[in-house]
Amino acid sequence: MAQQALLRRISYYADLDDVEQQVVMAIDGREQNYEKSTEVIDAGQEMDSVLIVQQGWAVRYKTLEDGRRQVLNVLLPGDTFDLQVLVAAEADHSVKTITDLTCLSVRPAEFRRLLTQSGKLTLAFWWMQVQEEAFLREQIVRNGKQTARERIVHFLLELYRRVLMTGAGTDEGFSVPLTQTVIADALGLSPIHTNRVLRQLERDGLLERTNGWIAFKDQERLADISQFDPSYFHLDAFRMRLGRE
């Protein structure tokens, strides 16, 4: 259920007691199911609820007038969107499913109630937004300064670490339902160039792709290539874990 996915996510930012966990599990909402390749949100659409991803993948993106698309980020189980409904009613971007998607639709008043139940919960949600901003900063640097090879490797390593947080993936790799076109749109590349780089990484013995599964053969080398430093996830500093001294 979506509440469980959300609880797993925010537990990375706060040590919740039983009462606080029950508050999260008791969130009142309506389950919504979307098929693969469905527009969940259109830019300019009037929003009336916060959505919590229970299962599946989606992308948040913006499209230029000529149809060119920039994928802003990937939404995974435990992610929430769109919190801007708490302060504005109109979406300034679009969201489209990559796989079949199940979400919990929560009215703004209910979500605000959740945030007032516990200071620790409020700070945990705040910390989630800090992390999302960090992802966007990395996206700016990745697309603005890195080579195509560096971008693709950094993007995959970031996704891999996020997938591990959802409870999926293994020590060796993870399932990636993103097409090369989606990856290209996230990184400012062409699908052809993206395919060329991925094939070269395979030839170099750094990763393998099998039916949507990506296996990393040398994560340390891949991190060196892309200058991937997971400290921007803000998960490893003990003193910064909310709820602890």
Coordinates of N, CA, C and O in Angstrom, one line a residue, residues 8 57 77 159-171 173-175 213:
R8 N 8.4 3.8 4.4 CA 9.7 3.3 4.2 C 10.6 4.5 3.8 O 11.8 4.6 4.2
W57 N 6.6 3.3 -11.8 CA 7.5 4.4 -12.2 C 6.8 5.4 -13.0 O 5.9 5.1 -13.8
P77 N 8.3 4.4 -6.0 CA 7.5 4.2 -4.9 C 7.9 4.9 -3.6 O 9.1 5.0 -3.3
L159 N 19.9 6.6 -9.9 CA 18.6 5.8 -9.9 C 18.8 4.5 -9.1 O 17.9 4.1 -8.4
Y160 N 19.9 3.8 -9.2 CA 20.2 2.6 -8.5 C 20.1 2.8 -7.0 O 19.4 2.0 -6.3
R161 N 20.7 3.8 -6.5 CA 20.7 4.1 -5.1 C 19.2 4.4 -4.6 O 18.8 4.0 -3.6
R162 N 18.5 5.1 -5.5 CA 17.1 5.4 -5.1 C 16.3 4.2 -5.1 O 15.4 4.0 -4.2
V163 N 16.5 3.3 -6.1 CA 15.7 2.0 -6.1 C 16.0 1.2 -4.9 O 15.1 0.6 -4.3
L164 N 17.3 1.1 -4.5 CA 17.6 0.4 -3.3 C 16.8 0.9 -2.1 O 16.4 0.1 -1.2
M165 N 16.6 2.2 -2.0 CA 15.8 2.8 -0.9 C 14.4 2.3 -0.9 O 13.7 2.3 0.1
T166 N 13.9 1.9 -2.1 CA 12.5 1.4 -2.1 C 12.4 0.0 -1.7 O 11.3 -0.6 -1.6
G167 N 13.5 -0.7 -1.6 CA 13.5 -2.1 -1.2 C 13.7 -3.0 -2.4 O 13.7 -4.3 -2.2
A168 N 13.9 -2.5 -3.6 CA 14.1 -3.3 -4.8 C 15.6 -3.3 -5.1 O 16.4 -2.6 -4.5
G169 N 15.9 -4.0 -6.2 CA 17.3 -4.0 -6.6 C 18.1 -5.0 -5.8 O 17.6 -5.6 -4.8
T170 N 19.4 -5.3 -6.2 CA 20.3 -6.2 -5.5 C 21.6 -5.5 -5.4 O 21.8 -4.4 -5.9
D171 N 22.6 -6.2 -4.8 CA 23.9 -5.6 -4.7 C 24.6 -5.4 -6.1 O 25.5 -4.6 -6.2
G173 N 22.7 -4.9 -9.2 CA 22.0 -4.1 -10.2 C 20.6 -4.0 -9.9 O 20.1 -4.3 -8.8
F174 N 19.8 -3.5 -10.9 CA 18.4 -3.3 -10.7 C 17.7 -3.3 -12.0 O 18.3 -3.2 -13.1
S175 N 16.3 -3.4 -12.0 CA 15.5 -3.4 -13.1 C 15.2 -1.9 -13.5 O 14.8 -1.1 -12.7
W213 N 17.2 -5.3 -17.2 CA 18.0 -5.4 -16.0 C 19.3 -4.9 -16.3 O 20.0 -5.3 -17.3

